[in-house]
PDB file of C-alpha atoms in Angstrom:
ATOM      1  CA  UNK I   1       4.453  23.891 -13.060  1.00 39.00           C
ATOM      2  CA  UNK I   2       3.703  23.804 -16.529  1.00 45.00           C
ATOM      3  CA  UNK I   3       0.080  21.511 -17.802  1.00 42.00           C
ATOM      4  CA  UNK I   4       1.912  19.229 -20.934  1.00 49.00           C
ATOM      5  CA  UNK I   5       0.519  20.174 -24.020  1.00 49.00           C
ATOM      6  CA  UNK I   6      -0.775  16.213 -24.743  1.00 48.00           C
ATOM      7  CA  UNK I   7      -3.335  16.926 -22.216  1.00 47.00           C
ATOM      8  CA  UNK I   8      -4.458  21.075 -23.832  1.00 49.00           C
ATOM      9  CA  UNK I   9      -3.664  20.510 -27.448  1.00 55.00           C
ATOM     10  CA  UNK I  10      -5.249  17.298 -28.922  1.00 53.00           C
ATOM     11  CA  UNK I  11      -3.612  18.144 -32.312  1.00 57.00           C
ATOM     12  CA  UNK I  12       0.318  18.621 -30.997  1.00 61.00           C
ATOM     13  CA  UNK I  13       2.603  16.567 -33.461  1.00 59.00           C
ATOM     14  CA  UNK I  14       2.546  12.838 -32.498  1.00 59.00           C
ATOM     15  CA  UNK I  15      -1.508  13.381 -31.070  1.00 56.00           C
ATOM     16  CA  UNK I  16      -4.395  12.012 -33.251  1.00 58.00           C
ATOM     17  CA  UNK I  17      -7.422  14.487 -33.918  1.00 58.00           C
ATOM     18  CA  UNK I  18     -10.724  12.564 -33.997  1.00 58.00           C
ATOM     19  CA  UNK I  19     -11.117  13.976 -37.623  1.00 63.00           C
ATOM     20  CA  UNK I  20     -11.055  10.314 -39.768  1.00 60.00           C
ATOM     21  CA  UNK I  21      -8.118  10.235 -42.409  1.00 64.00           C
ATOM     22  CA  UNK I  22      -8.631  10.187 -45.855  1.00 62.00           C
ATOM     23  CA  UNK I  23      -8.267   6.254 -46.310  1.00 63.00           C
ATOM     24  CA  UNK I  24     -10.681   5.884 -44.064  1.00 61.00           C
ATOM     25  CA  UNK I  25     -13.282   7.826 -45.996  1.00 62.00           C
ATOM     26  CA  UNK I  26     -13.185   5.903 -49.064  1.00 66.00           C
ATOM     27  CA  UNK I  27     -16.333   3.359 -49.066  1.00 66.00           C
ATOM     28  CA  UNK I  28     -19.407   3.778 -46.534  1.00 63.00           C
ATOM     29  CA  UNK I  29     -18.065   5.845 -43.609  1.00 58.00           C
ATOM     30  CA  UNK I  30     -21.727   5.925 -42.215  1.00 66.00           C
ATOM     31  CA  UNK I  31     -22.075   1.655 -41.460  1.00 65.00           C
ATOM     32  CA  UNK I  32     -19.980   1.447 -38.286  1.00 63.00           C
ATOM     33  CA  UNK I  33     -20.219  -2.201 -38.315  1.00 70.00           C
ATOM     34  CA  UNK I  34     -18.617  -2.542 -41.720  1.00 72.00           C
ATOM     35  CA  UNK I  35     -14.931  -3.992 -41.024  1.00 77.00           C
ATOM     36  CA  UNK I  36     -13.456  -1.326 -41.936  1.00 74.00           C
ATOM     37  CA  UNK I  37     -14.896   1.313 -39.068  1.00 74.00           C
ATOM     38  CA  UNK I  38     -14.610  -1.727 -36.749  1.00 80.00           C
ATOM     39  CA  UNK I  39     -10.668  -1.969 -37.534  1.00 82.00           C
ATOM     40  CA  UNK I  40     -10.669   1.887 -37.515  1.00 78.00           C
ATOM     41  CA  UNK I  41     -12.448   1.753 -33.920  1.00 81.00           C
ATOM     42  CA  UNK I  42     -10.081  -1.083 -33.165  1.00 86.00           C
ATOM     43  CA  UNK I  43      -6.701   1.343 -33.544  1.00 84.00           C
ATOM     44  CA  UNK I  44      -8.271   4.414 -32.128  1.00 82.00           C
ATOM     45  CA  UNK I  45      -9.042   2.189 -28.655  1.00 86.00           C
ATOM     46  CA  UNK I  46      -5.823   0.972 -29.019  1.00 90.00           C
ATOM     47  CA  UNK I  47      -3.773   4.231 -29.036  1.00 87.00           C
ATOM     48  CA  UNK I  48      -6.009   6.071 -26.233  1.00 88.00           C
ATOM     49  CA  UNK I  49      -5.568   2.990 -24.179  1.00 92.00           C
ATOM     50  CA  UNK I  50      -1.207   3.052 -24.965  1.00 92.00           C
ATOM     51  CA  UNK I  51      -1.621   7.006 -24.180  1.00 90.00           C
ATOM     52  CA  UNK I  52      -3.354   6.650 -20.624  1.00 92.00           C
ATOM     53  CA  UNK I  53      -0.834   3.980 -20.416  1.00 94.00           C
ATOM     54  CA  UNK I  54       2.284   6.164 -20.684  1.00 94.00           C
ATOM     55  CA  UNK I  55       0.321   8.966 -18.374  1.00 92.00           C
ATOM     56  CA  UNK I  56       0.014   6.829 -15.731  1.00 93.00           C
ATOM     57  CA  UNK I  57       3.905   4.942 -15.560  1.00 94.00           C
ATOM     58  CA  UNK I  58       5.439   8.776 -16.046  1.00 93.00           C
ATOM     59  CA  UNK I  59       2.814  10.008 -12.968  1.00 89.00           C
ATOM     60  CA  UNK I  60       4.217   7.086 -11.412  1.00 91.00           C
ATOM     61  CA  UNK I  61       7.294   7.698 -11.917  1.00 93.00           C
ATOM     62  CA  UNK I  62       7.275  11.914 -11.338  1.00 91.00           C
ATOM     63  CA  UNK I  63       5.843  10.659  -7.666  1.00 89.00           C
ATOM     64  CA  UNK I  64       9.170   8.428  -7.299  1.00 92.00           C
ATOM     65  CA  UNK I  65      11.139  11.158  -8.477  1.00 94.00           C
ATOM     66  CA  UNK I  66       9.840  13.811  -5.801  1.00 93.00           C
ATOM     67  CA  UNK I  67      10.825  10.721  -2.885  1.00 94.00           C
ATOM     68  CA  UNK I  68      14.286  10.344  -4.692  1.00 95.00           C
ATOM     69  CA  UNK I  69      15.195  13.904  -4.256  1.00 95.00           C
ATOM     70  CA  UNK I  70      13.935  15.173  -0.832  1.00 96.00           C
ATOM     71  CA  UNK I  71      15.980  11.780   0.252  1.00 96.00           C
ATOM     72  CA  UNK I  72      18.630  13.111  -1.896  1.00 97.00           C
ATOM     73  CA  UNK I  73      19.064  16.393   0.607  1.00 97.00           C
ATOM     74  CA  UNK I  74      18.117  15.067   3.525  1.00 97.00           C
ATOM     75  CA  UNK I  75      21.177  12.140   2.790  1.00 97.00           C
ATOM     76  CA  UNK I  76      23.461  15.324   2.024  1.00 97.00           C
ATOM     77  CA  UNK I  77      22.469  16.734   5.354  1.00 96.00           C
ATOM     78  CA  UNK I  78      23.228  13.818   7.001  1.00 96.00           C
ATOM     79  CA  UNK I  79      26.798  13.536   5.272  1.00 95.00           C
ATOM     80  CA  UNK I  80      27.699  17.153   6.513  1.00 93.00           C
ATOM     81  CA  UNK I  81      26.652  15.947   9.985  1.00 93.00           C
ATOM     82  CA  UNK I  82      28.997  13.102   9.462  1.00 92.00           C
ATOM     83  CA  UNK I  83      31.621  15.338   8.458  1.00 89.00           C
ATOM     84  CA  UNK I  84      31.267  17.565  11.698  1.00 87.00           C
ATOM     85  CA  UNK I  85      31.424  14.576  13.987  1.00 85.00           C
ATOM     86  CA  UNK I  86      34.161  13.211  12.128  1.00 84.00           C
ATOM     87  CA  UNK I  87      36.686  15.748  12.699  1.00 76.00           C
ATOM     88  CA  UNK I  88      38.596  15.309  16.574  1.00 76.00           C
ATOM     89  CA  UNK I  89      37.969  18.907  18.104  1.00 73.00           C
ATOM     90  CA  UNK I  90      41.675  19.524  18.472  1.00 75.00           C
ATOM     91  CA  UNK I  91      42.045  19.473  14.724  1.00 76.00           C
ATOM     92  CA  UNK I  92      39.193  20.961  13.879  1.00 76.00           C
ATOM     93  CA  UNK I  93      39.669  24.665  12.177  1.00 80.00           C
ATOM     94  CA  UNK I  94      37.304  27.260  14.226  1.00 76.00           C
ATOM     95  CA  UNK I  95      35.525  28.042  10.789  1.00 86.00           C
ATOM     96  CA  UNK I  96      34.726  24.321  10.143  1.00 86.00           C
ATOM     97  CA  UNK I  97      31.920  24.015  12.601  1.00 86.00           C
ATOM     98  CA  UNK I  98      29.917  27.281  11.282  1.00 89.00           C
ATOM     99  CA  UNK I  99      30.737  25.630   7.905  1.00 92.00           C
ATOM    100  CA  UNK I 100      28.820  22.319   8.620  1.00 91.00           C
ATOM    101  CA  UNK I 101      26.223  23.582  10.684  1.00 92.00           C
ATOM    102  CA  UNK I 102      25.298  26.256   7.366  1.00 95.00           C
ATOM    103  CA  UNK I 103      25.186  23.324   5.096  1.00 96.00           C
ATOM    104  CA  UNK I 104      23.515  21.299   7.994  1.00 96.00           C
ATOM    105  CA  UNK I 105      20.682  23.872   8.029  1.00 97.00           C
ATOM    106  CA  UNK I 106      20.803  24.420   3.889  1.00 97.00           C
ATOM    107  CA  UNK I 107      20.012  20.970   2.958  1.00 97.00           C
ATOM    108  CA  UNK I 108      17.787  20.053   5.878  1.00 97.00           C
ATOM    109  CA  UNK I 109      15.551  23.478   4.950  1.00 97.00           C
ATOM    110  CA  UNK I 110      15.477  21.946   1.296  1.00 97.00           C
ATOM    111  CA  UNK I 111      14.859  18.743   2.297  1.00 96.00           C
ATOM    112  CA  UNK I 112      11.701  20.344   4.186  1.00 96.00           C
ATOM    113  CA  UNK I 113      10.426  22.126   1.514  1.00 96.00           C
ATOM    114  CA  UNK I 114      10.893  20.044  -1.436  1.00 95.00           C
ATOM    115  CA  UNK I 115       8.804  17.516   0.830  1.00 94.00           C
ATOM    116  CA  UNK I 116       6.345  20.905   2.013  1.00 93.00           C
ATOM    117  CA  UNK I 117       5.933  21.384  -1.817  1.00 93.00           C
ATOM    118  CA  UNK I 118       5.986  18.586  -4.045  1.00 91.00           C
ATOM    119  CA  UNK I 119       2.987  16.879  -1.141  1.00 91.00           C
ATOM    120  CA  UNK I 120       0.862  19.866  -1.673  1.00 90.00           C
ATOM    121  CA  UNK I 121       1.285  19.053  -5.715  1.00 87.00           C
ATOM    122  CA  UNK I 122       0.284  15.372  -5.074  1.00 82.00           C
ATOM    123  CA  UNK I 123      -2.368  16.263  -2.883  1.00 85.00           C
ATOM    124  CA  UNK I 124      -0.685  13.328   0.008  1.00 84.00           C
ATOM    125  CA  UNK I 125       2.003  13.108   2.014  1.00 86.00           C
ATOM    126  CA  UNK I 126       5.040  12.356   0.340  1.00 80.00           C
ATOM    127  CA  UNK I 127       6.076   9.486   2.247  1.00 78.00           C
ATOM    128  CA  UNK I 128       3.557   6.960   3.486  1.00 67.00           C
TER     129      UNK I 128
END
């Protein structure tokens, strides 16, 4: 798991340093309350406010995807032990049942430790 670089590196391209910009140098840069500096405060709020905004939907959303996939294998297990039961024993080739009881056990052990895993990165069960 790799830390984004908006969070270590405040001046990646599309981040904003807290170093002013030329145009807002020009005049008295030291009277905060001049309207200027309060405009300049104004957009700087603004941004940091839109950035903790996108943070929090895609942690929102990186939680939902962690669900999405351990239901994802434990729905393919399920579909392998549809398969099995599906399948009259008569007709059944002797290989088949090996077969769906090695996928059985491949996506339930993934389902188990996606769900082992991703909860120990969110710090809570995945499910609650």
């Amino acid at each position: 798991l790799k830390v984004a670089g908006d969070i270590t590196d405040e001046r990646r391209f599309g981040q904003w340093s807290n170093a002013l910009p030329w145009f807002w140098r020009i005049g008295d840069i030291n009277n905060s309350s001049a309207p200027r500096m309060q405009e300049f405060y104004r957009v700087s709020w603004l941004r940091a406010k839109a950035r903790v905004s996108r943070w929090s939907e895609e942690f929102q959303l990186v939680g939902l995807e962690m669900e999405w996939t351990v239901k994802w294998f434990q729905w393919k297990e399920e579909e392998w032990r549809k398969r099995l039961g599906n399948v009259e024993d008569e007709e059944r080739p002797p290989r088949v049942d090996c077969y769906c009881h090695k996928q059985m056990a491949l996506w339930g052990s993934l389902a188990e430790q996606a769900e082992t895993k991703l909860s120990s990165l969110l710090d809570r069960p995945l499910f609650s």
